[in-house]
PDB file of C-alpha atoms and ligand atoms in Angstrom:
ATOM      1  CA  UNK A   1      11.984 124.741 172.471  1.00 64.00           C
ATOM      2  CA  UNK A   2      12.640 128.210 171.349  1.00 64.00           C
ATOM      3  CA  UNK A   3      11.756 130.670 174.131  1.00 76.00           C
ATOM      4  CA  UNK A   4      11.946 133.865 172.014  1.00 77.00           C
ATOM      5  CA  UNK A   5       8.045 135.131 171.141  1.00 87.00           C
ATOM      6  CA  UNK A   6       6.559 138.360 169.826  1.00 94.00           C
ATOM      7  CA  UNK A   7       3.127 138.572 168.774  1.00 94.00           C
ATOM      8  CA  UNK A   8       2.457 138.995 165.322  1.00 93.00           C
ATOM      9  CA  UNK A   9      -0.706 141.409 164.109  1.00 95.00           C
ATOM     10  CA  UNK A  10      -4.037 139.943 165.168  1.00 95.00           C
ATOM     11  CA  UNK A  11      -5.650 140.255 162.136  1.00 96.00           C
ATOM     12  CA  UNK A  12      -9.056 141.760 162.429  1.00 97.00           C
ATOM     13  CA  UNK A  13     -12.297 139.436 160.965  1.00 98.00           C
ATOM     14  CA  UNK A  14     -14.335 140.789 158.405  1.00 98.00           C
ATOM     15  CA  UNK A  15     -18.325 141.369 158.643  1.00 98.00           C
ATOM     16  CA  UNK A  16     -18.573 138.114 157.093  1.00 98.00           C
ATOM     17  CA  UNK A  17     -16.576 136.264 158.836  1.00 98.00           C
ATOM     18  CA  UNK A  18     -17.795 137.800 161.956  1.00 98.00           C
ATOM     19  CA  UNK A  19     -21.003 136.814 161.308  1.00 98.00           C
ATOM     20  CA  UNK A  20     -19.787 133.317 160.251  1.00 98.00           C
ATOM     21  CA  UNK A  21     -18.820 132.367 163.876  1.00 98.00           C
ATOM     22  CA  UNK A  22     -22.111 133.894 165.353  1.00 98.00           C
ATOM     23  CA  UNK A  23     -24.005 131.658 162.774  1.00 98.00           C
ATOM     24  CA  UNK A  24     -21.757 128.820 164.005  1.00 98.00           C
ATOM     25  CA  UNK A  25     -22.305 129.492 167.333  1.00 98.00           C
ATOM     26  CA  UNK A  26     -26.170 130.109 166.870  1.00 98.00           C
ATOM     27  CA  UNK A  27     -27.093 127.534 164.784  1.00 98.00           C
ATOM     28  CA  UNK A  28     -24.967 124.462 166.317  1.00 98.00           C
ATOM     29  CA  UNK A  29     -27.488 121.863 167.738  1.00 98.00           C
ATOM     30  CA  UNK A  30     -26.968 118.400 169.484  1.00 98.00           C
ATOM     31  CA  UNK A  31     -28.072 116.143 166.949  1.00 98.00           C
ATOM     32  CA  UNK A  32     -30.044 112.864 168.191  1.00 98.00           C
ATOM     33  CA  UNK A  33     -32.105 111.233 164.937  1.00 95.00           C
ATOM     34  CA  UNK A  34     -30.997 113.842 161.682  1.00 93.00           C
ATOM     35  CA  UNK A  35     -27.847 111.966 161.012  1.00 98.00           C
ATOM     36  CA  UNK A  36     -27.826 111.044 156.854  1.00 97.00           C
ATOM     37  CA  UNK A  37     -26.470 107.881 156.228  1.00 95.00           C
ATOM     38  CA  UNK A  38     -23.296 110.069 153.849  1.00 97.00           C
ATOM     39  CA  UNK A  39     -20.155 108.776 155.021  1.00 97.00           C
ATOM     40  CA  UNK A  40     -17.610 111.111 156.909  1.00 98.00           C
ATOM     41  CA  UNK A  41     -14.497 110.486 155.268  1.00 98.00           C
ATOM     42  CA  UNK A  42     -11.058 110.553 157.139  1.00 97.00           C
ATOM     43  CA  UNK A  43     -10.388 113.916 155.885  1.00 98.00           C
ATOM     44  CA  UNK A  44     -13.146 116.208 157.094  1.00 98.00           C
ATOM     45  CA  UNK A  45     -12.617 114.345 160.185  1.00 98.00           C
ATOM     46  CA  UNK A  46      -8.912 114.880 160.543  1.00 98.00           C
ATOM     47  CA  UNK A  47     -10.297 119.016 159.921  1.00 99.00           C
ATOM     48  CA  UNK A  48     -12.448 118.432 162.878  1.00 99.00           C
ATOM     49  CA  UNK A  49      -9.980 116.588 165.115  1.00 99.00           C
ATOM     50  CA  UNK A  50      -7.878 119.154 164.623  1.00 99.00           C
ATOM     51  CA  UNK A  51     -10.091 122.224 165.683  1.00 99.00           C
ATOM     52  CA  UNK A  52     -10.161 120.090 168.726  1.00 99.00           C
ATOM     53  CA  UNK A  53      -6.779 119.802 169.456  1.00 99.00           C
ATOM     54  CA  UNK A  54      -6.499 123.776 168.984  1.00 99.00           C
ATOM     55  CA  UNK A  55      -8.500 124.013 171.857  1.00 99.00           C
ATOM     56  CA  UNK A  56      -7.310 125.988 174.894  1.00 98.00           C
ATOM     57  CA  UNK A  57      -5.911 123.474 177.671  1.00 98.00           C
ATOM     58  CA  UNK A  58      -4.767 124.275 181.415  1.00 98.00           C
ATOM     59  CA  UNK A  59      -1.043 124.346 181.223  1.00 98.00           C
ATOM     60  CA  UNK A  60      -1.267 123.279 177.378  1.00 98.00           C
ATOM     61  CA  UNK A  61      -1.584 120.155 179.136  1.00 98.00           C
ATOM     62  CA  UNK A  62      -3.629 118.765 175.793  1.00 98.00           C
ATOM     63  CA  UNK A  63      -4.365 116.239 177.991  1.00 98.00           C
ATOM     64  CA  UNK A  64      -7.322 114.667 175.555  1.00 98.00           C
ATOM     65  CA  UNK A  65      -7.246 111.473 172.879  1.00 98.00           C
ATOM     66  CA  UNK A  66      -9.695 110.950 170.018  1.00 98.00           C
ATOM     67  CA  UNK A  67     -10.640 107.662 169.925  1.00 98.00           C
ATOM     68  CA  UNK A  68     -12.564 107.077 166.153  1.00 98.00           C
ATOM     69  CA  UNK A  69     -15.382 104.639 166.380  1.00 98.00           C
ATOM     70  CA  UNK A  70     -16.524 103.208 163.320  1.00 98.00           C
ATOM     71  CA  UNK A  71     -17.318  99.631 164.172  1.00 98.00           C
ATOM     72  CA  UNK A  72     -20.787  98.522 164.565  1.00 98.00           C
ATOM     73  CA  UNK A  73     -19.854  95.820 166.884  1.00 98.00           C
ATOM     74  CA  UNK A  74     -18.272  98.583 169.426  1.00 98.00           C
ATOM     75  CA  UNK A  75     -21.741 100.798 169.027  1.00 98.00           C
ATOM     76  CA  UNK A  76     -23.863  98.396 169.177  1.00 98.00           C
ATOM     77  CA  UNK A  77     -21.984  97.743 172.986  1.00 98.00           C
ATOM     78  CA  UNK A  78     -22.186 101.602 173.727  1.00 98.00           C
ATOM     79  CA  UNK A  79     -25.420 101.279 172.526  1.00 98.00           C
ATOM     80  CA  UNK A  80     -26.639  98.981 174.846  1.00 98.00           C
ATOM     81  CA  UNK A  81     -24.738 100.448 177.842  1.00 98.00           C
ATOM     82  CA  UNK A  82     -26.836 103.817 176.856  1.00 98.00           C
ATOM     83  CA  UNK A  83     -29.875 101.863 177.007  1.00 98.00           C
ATOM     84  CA  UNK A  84     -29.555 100.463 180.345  1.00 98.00           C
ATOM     85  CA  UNK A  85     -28.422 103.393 181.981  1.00 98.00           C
ATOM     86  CA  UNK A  86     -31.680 104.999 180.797  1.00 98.00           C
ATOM     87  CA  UNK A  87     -34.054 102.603 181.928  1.00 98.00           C
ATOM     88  CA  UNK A  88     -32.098 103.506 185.350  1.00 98.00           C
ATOM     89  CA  UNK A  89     -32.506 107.737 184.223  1.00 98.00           C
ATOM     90  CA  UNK A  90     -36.426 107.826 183.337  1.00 98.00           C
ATOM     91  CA  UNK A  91     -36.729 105.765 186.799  1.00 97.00           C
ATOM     92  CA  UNK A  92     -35.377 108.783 188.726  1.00 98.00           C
ATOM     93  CA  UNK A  93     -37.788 111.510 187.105  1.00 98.00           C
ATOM     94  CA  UNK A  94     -40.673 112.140 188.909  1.00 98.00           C
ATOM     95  CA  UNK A  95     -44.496 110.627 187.828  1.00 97.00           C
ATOM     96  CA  UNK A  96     -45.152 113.603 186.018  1.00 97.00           C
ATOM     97  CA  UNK A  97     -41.569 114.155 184.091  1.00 97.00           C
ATOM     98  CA  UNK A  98     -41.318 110.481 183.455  1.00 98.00           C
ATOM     99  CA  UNK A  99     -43.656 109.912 180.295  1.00 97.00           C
ATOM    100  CA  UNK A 100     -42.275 112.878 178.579  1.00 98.00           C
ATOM    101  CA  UNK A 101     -38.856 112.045 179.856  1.00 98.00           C
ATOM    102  CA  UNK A 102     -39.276 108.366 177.788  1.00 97.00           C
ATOM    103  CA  UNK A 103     -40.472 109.843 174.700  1.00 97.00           C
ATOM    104  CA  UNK A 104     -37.355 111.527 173.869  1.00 98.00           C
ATOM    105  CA  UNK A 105     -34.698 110.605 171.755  1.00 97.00           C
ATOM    106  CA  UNK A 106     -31.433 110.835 173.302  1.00 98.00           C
ATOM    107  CA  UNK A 107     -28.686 109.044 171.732  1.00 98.00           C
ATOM    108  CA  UNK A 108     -28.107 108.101 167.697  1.00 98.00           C
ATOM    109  CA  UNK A 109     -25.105 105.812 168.360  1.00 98.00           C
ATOM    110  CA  UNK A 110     -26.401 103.658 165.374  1.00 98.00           C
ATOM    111  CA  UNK A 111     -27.657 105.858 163.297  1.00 97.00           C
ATOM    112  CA  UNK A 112     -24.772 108.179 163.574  1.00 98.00           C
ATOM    113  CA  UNK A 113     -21.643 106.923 161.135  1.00 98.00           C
ATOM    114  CA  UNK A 114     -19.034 107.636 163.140  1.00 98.00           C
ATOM    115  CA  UNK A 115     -18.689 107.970 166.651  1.00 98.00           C
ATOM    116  CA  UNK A 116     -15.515 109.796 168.687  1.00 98.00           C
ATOM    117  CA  UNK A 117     -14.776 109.010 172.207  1.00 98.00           C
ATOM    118  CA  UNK A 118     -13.187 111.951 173.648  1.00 98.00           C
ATOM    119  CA  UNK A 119     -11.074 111.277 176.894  1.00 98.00           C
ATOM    120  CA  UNK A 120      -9.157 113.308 179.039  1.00 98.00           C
ATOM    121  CA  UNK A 121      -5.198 111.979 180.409  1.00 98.00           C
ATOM    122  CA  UNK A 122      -5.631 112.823 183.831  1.00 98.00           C
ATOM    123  CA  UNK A 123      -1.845 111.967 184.098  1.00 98.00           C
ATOM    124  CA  UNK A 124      -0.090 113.470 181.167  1.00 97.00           C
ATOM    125  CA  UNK A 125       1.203 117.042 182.363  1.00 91.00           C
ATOM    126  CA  UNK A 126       2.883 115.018 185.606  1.00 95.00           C
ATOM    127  CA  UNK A 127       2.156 115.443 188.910  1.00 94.00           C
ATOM    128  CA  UNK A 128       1.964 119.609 188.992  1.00 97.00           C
ATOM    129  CA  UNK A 129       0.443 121.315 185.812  1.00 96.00           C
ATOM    130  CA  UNK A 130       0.698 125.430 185.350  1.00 98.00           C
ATOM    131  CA  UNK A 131      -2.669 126.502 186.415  1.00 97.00           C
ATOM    132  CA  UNK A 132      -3.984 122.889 187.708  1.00 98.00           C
ATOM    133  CA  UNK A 133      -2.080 123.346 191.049  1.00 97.00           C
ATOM    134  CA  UNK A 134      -4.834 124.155 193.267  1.00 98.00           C
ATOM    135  CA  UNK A 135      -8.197 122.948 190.790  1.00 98.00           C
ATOM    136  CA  UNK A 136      -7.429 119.403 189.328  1.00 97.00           C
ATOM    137  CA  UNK A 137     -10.529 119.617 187.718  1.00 98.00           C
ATOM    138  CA  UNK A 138      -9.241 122.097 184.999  1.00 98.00           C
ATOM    139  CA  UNK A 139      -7.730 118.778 182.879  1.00 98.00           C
ATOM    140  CA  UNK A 140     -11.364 117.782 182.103  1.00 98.00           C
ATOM    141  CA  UNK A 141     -12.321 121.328 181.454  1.00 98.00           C
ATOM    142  CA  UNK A 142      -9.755 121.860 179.153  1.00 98.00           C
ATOM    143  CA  UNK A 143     -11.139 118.526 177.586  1.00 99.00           C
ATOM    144  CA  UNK A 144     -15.020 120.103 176.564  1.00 99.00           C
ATOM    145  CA  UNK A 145     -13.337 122.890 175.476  1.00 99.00           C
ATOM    146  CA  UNK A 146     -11.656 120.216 172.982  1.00 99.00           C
ATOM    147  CA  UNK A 147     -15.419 119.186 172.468  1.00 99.00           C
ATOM    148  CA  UNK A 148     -17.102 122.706 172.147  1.00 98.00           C
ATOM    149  CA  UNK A 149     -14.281 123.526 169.175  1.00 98.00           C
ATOM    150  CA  UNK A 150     -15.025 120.242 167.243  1.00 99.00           C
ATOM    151  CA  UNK A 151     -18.870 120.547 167.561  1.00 99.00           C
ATOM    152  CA  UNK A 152     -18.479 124.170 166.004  1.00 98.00           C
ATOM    153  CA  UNK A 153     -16.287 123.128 163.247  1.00 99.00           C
ATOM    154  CA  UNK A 154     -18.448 120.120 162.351  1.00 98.00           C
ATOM    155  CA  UNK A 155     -21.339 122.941 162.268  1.00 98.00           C
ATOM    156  CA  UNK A 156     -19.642 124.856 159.581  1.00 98.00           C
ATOM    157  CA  UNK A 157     -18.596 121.555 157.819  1.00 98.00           C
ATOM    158  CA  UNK A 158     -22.608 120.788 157.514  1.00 98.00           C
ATOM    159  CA  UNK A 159     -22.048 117.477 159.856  1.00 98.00           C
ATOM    160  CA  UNK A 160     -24.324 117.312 163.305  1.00 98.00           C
ATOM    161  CA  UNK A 161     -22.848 116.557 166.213  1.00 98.00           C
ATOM    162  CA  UNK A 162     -24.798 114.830 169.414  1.00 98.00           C
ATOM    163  CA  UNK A 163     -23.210 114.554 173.179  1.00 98.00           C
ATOM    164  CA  UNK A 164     -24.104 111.524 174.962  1.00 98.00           C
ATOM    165  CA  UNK A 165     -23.875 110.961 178.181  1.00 98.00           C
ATOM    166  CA  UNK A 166     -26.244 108.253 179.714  1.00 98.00           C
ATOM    167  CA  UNK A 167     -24.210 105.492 180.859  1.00 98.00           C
ATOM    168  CA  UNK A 168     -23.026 103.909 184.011  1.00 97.00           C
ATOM    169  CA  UNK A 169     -19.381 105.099 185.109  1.00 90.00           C
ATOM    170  CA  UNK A 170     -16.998 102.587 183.726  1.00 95.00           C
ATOM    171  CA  UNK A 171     -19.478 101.432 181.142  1.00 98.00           C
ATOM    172  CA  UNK A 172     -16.983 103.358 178.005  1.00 98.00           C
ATOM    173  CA  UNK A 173     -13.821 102.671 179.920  1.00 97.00           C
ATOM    174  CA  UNK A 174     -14.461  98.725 179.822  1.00 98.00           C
ATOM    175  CA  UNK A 175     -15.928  98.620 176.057  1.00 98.00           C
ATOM    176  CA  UNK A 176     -13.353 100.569 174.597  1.00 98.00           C
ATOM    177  CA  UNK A 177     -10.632  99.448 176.991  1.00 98.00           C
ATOM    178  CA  UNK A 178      -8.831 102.754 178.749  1.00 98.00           C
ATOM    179  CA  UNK A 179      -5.582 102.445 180.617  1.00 97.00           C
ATOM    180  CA  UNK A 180      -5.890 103.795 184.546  1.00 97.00           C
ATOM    181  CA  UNK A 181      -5.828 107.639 184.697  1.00 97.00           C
ATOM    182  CA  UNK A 182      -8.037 108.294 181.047  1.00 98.00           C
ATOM    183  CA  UNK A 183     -11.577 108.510 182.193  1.00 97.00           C
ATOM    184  CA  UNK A 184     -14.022 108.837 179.184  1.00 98.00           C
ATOM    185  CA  UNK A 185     -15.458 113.107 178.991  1.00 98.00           C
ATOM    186  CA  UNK A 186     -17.643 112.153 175.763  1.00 98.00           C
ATOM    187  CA  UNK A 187     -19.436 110.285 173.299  1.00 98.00           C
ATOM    188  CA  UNK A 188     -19.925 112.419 170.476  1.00 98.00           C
ATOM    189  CA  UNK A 189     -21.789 110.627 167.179  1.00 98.00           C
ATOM    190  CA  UNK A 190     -21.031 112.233 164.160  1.00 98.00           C
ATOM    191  CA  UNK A 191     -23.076 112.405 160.599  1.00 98.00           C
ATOM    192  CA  UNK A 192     -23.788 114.917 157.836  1.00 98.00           C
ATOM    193  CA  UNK A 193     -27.212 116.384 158.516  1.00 98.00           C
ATOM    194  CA  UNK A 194     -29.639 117.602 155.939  1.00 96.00           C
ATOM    195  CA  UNK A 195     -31.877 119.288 158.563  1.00 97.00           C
ATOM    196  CA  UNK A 196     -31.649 121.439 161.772  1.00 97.00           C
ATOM    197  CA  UNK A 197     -33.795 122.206 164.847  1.00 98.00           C
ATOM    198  CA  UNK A 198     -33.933 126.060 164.721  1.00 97.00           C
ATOM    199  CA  UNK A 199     -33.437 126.023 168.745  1.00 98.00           C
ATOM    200  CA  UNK A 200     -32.887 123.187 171.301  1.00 98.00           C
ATOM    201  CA  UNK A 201     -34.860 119.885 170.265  1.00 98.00           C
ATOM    202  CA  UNK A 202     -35.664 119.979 174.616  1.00 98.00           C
ATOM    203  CA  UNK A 203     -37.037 123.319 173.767  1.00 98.00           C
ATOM    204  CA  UNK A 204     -38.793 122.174 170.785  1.00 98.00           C
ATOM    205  CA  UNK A 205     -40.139 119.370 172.719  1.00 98.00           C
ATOM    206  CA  UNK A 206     -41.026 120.951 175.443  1.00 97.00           C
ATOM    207  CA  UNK A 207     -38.600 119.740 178.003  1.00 98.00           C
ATOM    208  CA  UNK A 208     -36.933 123.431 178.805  1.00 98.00           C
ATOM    209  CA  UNK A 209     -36.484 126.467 177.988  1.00 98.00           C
ATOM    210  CA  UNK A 210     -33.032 129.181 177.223  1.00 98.00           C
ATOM    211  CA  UNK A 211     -33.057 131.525 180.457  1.00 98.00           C
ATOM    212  CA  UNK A 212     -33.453 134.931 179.844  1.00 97.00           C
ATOM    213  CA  UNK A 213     -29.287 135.879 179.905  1.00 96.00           C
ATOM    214  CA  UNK A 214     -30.734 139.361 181.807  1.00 93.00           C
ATOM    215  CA  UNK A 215     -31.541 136.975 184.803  1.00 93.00           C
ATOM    216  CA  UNK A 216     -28.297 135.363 184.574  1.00 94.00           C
ATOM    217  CA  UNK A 217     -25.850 138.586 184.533  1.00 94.00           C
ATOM    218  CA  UNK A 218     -24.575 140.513 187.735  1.00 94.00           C
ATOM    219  CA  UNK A 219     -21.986 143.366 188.082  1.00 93.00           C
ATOM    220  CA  UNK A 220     -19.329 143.063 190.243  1.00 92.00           C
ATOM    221  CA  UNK A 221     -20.263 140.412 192.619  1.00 93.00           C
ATOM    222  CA  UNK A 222     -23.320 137.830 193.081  1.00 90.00           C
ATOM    223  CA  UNK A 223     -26.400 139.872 193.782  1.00 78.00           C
ATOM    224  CA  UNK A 224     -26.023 143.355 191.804  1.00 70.00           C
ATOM    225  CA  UNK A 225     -28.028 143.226 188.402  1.00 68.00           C
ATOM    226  CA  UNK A 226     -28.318 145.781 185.713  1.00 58.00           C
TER     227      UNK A 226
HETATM  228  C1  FNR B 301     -22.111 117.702 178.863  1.00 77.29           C
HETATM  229  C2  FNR B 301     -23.318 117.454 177.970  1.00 77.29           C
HETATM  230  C3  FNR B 301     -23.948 116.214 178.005  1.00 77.29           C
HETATM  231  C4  FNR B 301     -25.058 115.983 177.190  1.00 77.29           C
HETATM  232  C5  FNR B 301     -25.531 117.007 176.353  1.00 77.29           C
HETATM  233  C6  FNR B 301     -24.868 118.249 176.310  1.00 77.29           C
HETATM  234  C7  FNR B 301     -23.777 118.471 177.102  1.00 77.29           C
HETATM  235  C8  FNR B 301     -23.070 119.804 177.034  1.00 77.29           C
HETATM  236  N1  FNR B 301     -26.638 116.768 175.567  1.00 77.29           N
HETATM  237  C9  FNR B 301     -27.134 117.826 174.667  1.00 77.29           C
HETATM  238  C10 FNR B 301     -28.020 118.824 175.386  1.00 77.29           C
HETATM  239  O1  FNR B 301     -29.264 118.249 175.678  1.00 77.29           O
HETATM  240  C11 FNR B 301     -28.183 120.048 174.479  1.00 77.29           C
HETATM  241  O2  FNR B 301     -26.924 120.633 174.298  1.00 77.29           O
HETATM  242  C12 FNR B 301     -29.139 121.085 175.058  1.00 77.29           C
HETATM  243  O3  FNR B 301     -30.415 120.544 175.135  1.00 77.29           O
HETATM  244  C13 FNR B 301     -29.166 122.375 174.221  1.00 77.29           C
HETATM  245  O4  FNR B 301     -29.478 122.059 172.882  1.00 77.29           O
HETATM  246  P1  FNR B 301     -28.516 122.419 171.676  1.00 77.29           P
HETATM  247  O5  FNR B 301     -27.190 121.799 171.964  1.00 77.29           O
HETATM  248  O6  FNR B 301     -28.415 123.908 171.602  1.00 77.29           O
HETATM  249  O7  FNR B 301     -29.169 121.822 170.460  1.00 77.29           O
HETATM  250  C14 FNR B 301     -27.233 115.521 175.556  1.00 77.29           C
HETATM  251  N2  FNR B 301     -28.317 115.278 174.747  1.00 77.29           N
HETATM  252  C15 FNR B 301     -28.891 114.059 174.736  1.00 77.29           C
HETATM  253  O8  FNR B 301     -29.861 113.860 174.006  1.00 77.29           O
HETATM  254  N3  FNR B 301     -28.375 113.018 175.476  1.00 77.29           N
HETATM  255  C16 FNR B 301     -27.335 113.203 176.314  1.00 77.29           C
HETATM  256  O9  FNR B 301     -26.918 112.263 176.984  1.00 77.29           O
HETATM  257  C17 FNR B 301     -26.734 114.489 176.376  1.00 77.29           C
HETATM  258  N4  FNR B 301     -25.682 114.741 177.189  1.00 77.29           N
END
């Protein structure tokens, strides 16, 4: 490994493509039930699994795998580990939570025609990792930020992306069969979308609502706002 480095220039964006990544950012949305039935070929995906690897990682541990899921047989498994899981969820709302709470959609695993398992190598930097040394939790970190680059990068490819996370722990590991030390950080399903939510479908549907950022800001220590 070569251990001589300068940076090169860093290139300055221009309005547009400024404004590209805001619109990216702005206009990304967990997709649940817009998923067109176009198929996402191997290429755009190997664009989008990509952006994912360039994600930052503690170390650059990279410690995640992209496991491709296009076999209904595996879905329909993941979908039924979803479904019992959230028979379990709605039961821990309260009465008044609950009815809304079972009216939403939150999963396409079927609809959706491709799925990616994301999981994180708990194991692969070794037993002491540059910046992991005193918060082993950074490996899984470093894993959604894996997520957050691919769910961009899909946005600006026109393909929705939707997280799902409603399933008893070891549910994933035993469908799709992960060695000791890779724990399972997400389900994403994956489809060409025709049509957005303009802000959070939870929002939409009256679930919740964004938090004013003012309320959420403080200068120089918990407490001070302004
Ligand atoms: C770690 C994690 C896990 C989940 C989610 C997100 C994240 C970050 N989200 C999506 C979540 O509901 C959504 O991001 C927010 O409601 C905000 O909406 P937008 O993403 O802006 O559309 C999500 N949505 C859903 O319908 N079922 C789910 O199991 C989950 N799980």
């Amino acid at each position: 490994m070569s251990t001589h480095a300068t940076p090169v220039a860093a290139g300055a964006f221009s309005d547009e493509e400024r404004a590209a990544v805001y619109r990216a950012i702005f206009s990304r949305r967990d997709v649940r039930s817009q998923f067109t039935a176009r198929p996402v070929g191997d290429e755009v995906l190997g664009r989008l699994l990509t952006a994912a690897h360039h994600a930052p990682s503690v170390g650059f541990m990279q410690p995640w795998n992209f496991i491709v899921v296009r076999s209904a047989a595996v879905k329909r498994q993941v979908q039924g580990a979803f479904a019992a899981a959230n028979a379990e969820a709605a039961a821990m709302f309260s009465d008044d939570r609950r009815p809304l709470y079972s009216a939403l959609k939150l999963e396409g695993i079927l609809q959706a025609p491709v799925s990616l398992c994301i999981t994180c190598d708990r194991n692969r930097g070794g037993p002491v990792v540059l910046g992991r040394t005193h918060a082993p939790e950074m490996d899984l970190y470093s894993t959604v930020c894996a997520v957050q680059n691919l769910w961009l990068a899909a946005r600006a490819e026109g393909i929705g992306v939707g997280w799902v996370s409603i399933f008893r722990e070891g549910d994933l590991r035993d469908i799709l069969g992960l060695p000791e030390g890779v724990v399972p950080v997400a389900w994403l399903c994956l489809g060409y979308v025709d049509a957005l939510y303009d802000r959070p479908e939870l929002e939409a549907k009256g679930w919740a609502k964004r938090l004013p950022l003012e309320g959420l800001v403080f200068r120089d220590g918990w407490g001070q706002r302004g």
